[in-house]
Amino acid sequence: MTIKLPSIGFGTYLIANNQLEHCIPVVLKAGYRHIDTAQVYQNEEGVGKALYKALRDQGLTREEIFITTKVYTGNQNRGQSPMTYLETLSSIESSLEKLHLDYIDLYLIHAPFCKNERVDQWRAMIELKNLGKAKSVGVSNYNQIHIEEIKQAGLPIPDANQIELHPWSQKTDLVSYLQRNTIPIIAFSSLAPLSNWRSQKGEKSSKSKQMKIDGEDPNSPFKLIAKKYGVSEAQVLLKWALQHKYAIIPKSSKHHRIKQNINLDSFVINSKDMETLSSLHRSDGGLAWPEGDPTLLD
């Protein structure tokens, strides 16, 4: 099944419930039709409340909006028990209630931490799709090994995989595998190379001091290419992803950036500049997870 996944969505990680009340109306007016959240973000309630009001105020229907949320199925390294089949099956109920929805457009397993329970958890996801509680089901932070487990169990493969992708972490082998298996790719943390990415107190990542210095360099490739095209560095990074055919979910609580991040049709990065950006790869391990990129797990 090919899902009707909007190419540009709005990410909500680290945006508080009370902020979403002001962000979501701006997001929809700007033209976003995909909103991405997760149970561990603890903001599904804010998304749901703001979305309910904004749809009514702007004359939009539920069917025009694509909602992604994620179930965090446990992580023993954090002292969390892995979810069972039944727990995974029932996990969607709290999301539906908080989001004020009858169904989720795309329901994802947030990460592949539960090695011995992953297949059973995926069986539950398939059942949620069969029940109509999720139109599509997928995974996040899964690599080839994790998806091959699903195939070997004789189960349908994910409808999408959401992974960290940007010029510093390109995951070319995983991307090729997903493309060969026609699994749509959603890129998160597209803006990780920027100096202001997760720069506020309490915003954690595995970004090194040197990476932060590199991001501030006035002669960084991102700054030079942005200047050449008359756009922001963020727009360059997002356009790079779109030109690779990845869906994107940029996050910002600033209204002018929300509008800027979807305004990507005015320029095309030429092949030479795309090659320059692609030459900046540092590691398949991304920066978003402080303890390390889950796609590197077996």
XYZ file of C-alpha atoms in Angstrom:
298
model
C 0.000 0.000 0.000
C 1.311 3.438 -0.942
C 0.431 6.020 1.673
C -0.578 9.549 0.715
C 2.153 11.164 2.756
C 2.538 14.951 2.404
C 6.095 15.859 1.443
C 6.325 18.587 4.103
C 4.975 18.171 7.616
C 5.219 20.004 10.913
C 7.259 18.417 13.698
C 6.255 19.079 17.301
C 9.095 17.645 19.400
C 9.948 20.006 22.301
C 6.908 22.212 21.634
C 4.772 22.460 24.760
C 1.004 22.011 24.836
C 0.351 25.704 25.490
C 2.619 26.761 22.597
C 0.772 24.510 20.157
C -2.413 26.501 20.693
C -0.687 29.388 18.895
C 1.426 27.327 16.450
C -1.141 24.990 14.888
C -3.361 27.739 13.373
C -0.245 29.299 11.784
C 0.889 25.874 10.565
C -2.396 25.148 8.794
C -2.684 28.649 7.316
C 0.857 28.293 5.949
C -0.235 25.172 4.057
C 1.034 22.288 6.171
C -1.271 19.277 6.096
C 0.882 16.797 8.040
C 1.444 17.115 11.790
C 3.881 14.772 13.534
C 3.790 14.041 17.262
C 4.497 11.131 19.634
C 3.372 9.789 22.968
C 6.722 10.569 24.613
C 6.595 14.194 23.436
C 3.771 14.630 25.973
C 2.023 17.098 23.684
C -0.606 15.012 21.897
C -3.256 16.745 24.001
C -2.048 20.155 22.858
C -1.975 19.029 19.227
C -5.482 17.607 19.509
C -6.998 20.638 21.207
C -5.370 23.129 18.830
C -6.180 21.028 15.765
C -9.852 20.661 16.724
C -10.238 24.435 17.034
C -8.127 25.300 13.971
C -10.025 22.915 11.684
C -13.294 24.521 12.724
C -11.993 28.085 12.427
C -10.333 27.536 9.039
C -13.080 25.413 7.483
C -10.874 22.351 7.015
C -11.999 18.739 7.348
C -10.306 15.928 9.261
C -9.700 14.114 5.970
C -7.525 16.986 4.730
C -5.070 16.541 7.605
C -2.483 13.758 7.991
C -1.593 12.946 11.599
C 1.414 10.871 12.638
C 2.039 9.745 16.191
C 4.326 7.140 17.718
C 4.193 4.509 20.425
C 7.276 4.162 22.618
C 7.306 0.406 23.193
C 9.863 0.387 26.020
C 13.612 0.514 26.548
C 15.231 -1.751 29.110
C 18.324 0.479 29.151
C 16.073 3.154 30.619
C 14.483 0.731 33.057
C 11.315 0.372 30.980
C 9.682 -3.004 30.384
C 9.037 -3.907 26.736
C 5.404 -3.676 25.676
C 3.600 -6.942 25.030
C 1.401 -7.571 21.994
C -1.708 -6.571 23.957
C -0.084 -3.474 25.440
C 1.009 -2.345 21.980
C -2.489 -3.017 20.680
C -4.111 -0.876 23.375
C -1.466 1.862 23.230
C -3.269 3.741 20.480
C -6.324 4.437 22.641
C -4.691 7.195 24.691
C -3.418 8.865 21.517
C -6.856 8.791 19.909
C -8.396 10.306 23.022
C -5.802 13.065 23.437
C -5.796 13.933 19.733
C -9.631 13.914 19.568
C -9.484 11.541 16.599
C -11.238 8.373 15.451
C -8.140 7.134 13.633
C -4.438 7.919 13.197
C -3.159 8.361 9.645
C 0.288 6.931 10.413
C 1.112 5.122 13.662
C 4.795 4.338 14.222
C 6.855 2.242 16.607
C 9.168 4.968 17.892
C 12.390 2.931 18.112
C 13.652 -0.683 17.843
C 14.777 -1.032 21.460
C 12.849 -4.218 22.292
C 14.883 -6.838 20.436
C 12.996 -9.905 21.687
C 9.536 -8.330 21.458
C 9.825 -6.363 18.207
C 8.025 -8.879 16.010
C 5.079 -9.254 18.395
C 4.848 -5.494 18.712
C 4.732 -5.257 14.933
C 1.964 -7.879 14.801
C -0.063 -5.585 17.048
C 0.563 -2.649 14.721
C -0.723 -4.667 11.774
C -3.841 -5.539 13.763
C -4.434 -1.842 14.520
C -4.350 -1.205 10.787
C -6.768 -4.078 10.167
C -9.100 -2.606 12.797
C -9.012 0.791 11.086
C -7.630 2.576 14.128
C -4.554 3.439 12.070
C -4.781 3.973 8.317
C -1.093 3.118 7.967
C 1.524 1.723 10.325
C 5.259 2.074 10.239
C 8.451 2.342 12.209
C 10.999 4.931 13.230
C 14.747 4.520 13.696
C 14.671 0.995 12.184
C 17.544 -0.364 10.106
C 17.781 -3.215 7.604
C 18.121 -5.883 10.328
C 14.954 -4.743 12.064
C 12.910 -4.729 8.860
C 14.310 -8.074 7.724
C 12.997 -9.526 11.014
C 9.525 -8.430 9.961
C 9.926 -9.970 6.504
C 11.236 -13.253 7.922
C 8.204 -13.445 10.205
C 6.011 -13.317 7.105
C 4.447 -10.007 8.108
C 3.690 -6.972 5.921
C 6.554 -4.494 5.807
C 6.188 -0.979 7.281
C 4.318 1.704 5.370
C 7.099 4.182 6.263
C 10.332 4.542 8.222
C 11.128 7.820 9.981
C 14.888 8.266 10.438
C 17.364 11.059 11.095
C 18.755 12.338 7.798
C 20.774 15.410 6.849
C 24.116 16.014 5.081
C 26.054 15.087 8.227
C 24.227 11.744 8.596
C 23.119 10.330 5.248
C 22.721 6.602 5.987
C 23.202 5.726 2.320
C 23.026 1.934 2.772
C 19.817 2.143 4.805
C 18.285 4.650 2.392
C 19.106 2.376 -0.576
C 17.553 -0.583 1.238
C 14.365 1.343 1.993
C 14.116 2.557 -1.586
C 14.608 -0.973 -2.964
C 11.811 -2.165 -0.708
C 9.622 0.835 -1.626
C 9.343 1.961 1.997
C 8.736 5.734 2.110
C 11.340 7.705 4.052
C 10.489 10.487 6.479
C 13.523 12.523 7.539
C 13.620 13.983 11.031
C 16.136 16.401 12.588
C 16.870 17.760 9.108
C 18.209 20.948 10.689
C 20.704 19.269 13.046
C 23.802 20.882 11.441
C 22.535 24.395 12.253
C 24.149 26.246 15.157
C 20.758 27.026 16.748
C 19.470 23.431 16.617
C 18.665 22.252 20.161
C 20.703 25.133 21.537
C 18.325 25.991 24.384
C 18.890 24.863 27.961
C 17.588 21.338 28.527
C 17.483 20.434 24.816
C 19.648 17.321 24.662
C 21.480 15.720 21.749
C 24.786 14.007 20.983
C 26.117 17.047 19.130
C 29.769 17.778 19.902
C 31.283 21.179 20.696
C 33.184 21.022 17.405
C 29.944 20.480 15.497
C 28.472 23.563 17.160
C 31.565 25.551 16.194
C 31.321 24.254 12.611
C 27.690 25.344 12.471
C 28.651 28.884 13.498
C 31.411 29.161 10.868
C 30.485 32.103 8.575
C 32.058 30.199 5.664
C 30.268 26.906 6.268
C 28.920 25.256 3.093
C 25.370 25.672 4.388
C 25.804 29.429 4.831
C 27.546 29.883 1.475
C 24.928 27.909 -0.453
C 22.097 29.688 1.372
C 23.593 33.056 0.415
C 23.953 31.949 -3.210
C 20.244 31.090 -3.499
C 19.001 33.922 -1.296
C 17.400 31.583 1.230
C 18.026 30.486 4.816
C 20.331 27.656 5.860
C 17.263 25.785 7.080
C 15.674 26.053 3.641
C 18.847 24.636 2.058
C 18.825 21.619 4.392
C 15.119 21.002 3.849
C 15.412 21.353 0.082
C 18.344 18.920 0.078
C 16.061 16.344 1.686
C 13.156 17.021 -0.675
C 15.424 16.688 -3.709
C 16.377 13.269 -2.350
C 12.629 12.441 -2.267
C 12.455 12.300 1.534
C 9.389 13.623 3.318
C 10.342 16.179 5.972
C 8.890 17.333 9.305
C 10.705 20.544 10.323
C 9.924 21.888 13.772
C 9.755 25.476 14.979
C 7.603 27.427 17.401
C 8.549 30.737 15.751
C 5.837 31.838 13.336
C 8.156 33.319 10.700
C 10.207 30.118 10.599
C 7.093 27.949 10.369
C 6.172 29.883 7.219
C 9.741 29.906 5.891
C 10.212 26.143 6.300
C 7.366 25.327 3.905
C 8.377 27.967 1.362
C 10.704 25.765 -0.660
C 9.397 26.053 -4.224
C 11.259 29.231 -5.182
C 14.626 27.561 -5.778
C 16.299 24.325 -6.866
C 19.743 23.321 -5.620
C 21.889 22.529 -8.661
C 23.704 19.221 -9.012
C 27.113 20.661 -8.091
C 25.799 22.136 -4.851
C 23.922 18.914 -4.075
C 27.239 17.071 -4.477
C 28.908 19.566 -2.137
C 26.230 18.962 0.492
C 26.459 15.201 0.036
C 30.237 15.366 0.549
C 29.688 16.565 4.135
C 28.695 13.145 5.515
C 30.265 12.438 8.905
C 28.569 9.366 10.370
C 25.515 7.155 9.933
C 24.928 7.796 13.614
C 22.754 10.871 13.967
C 22.641 13.541 16.656
C 19.055 13.560 17.899
C 19.375 10.764 20.473
C 21.795 11.646 23.333
C 22.557 7.949 23.935
C 23.179 7.232 20.248
C 21.231 6.668 17.046
C 18.888 3.649 17.387
C 19.417 2.738 13.720
C 22.857 1.468 14.784
C 21.349 -1.175 17.097
C 21.160 -4.854 16.120
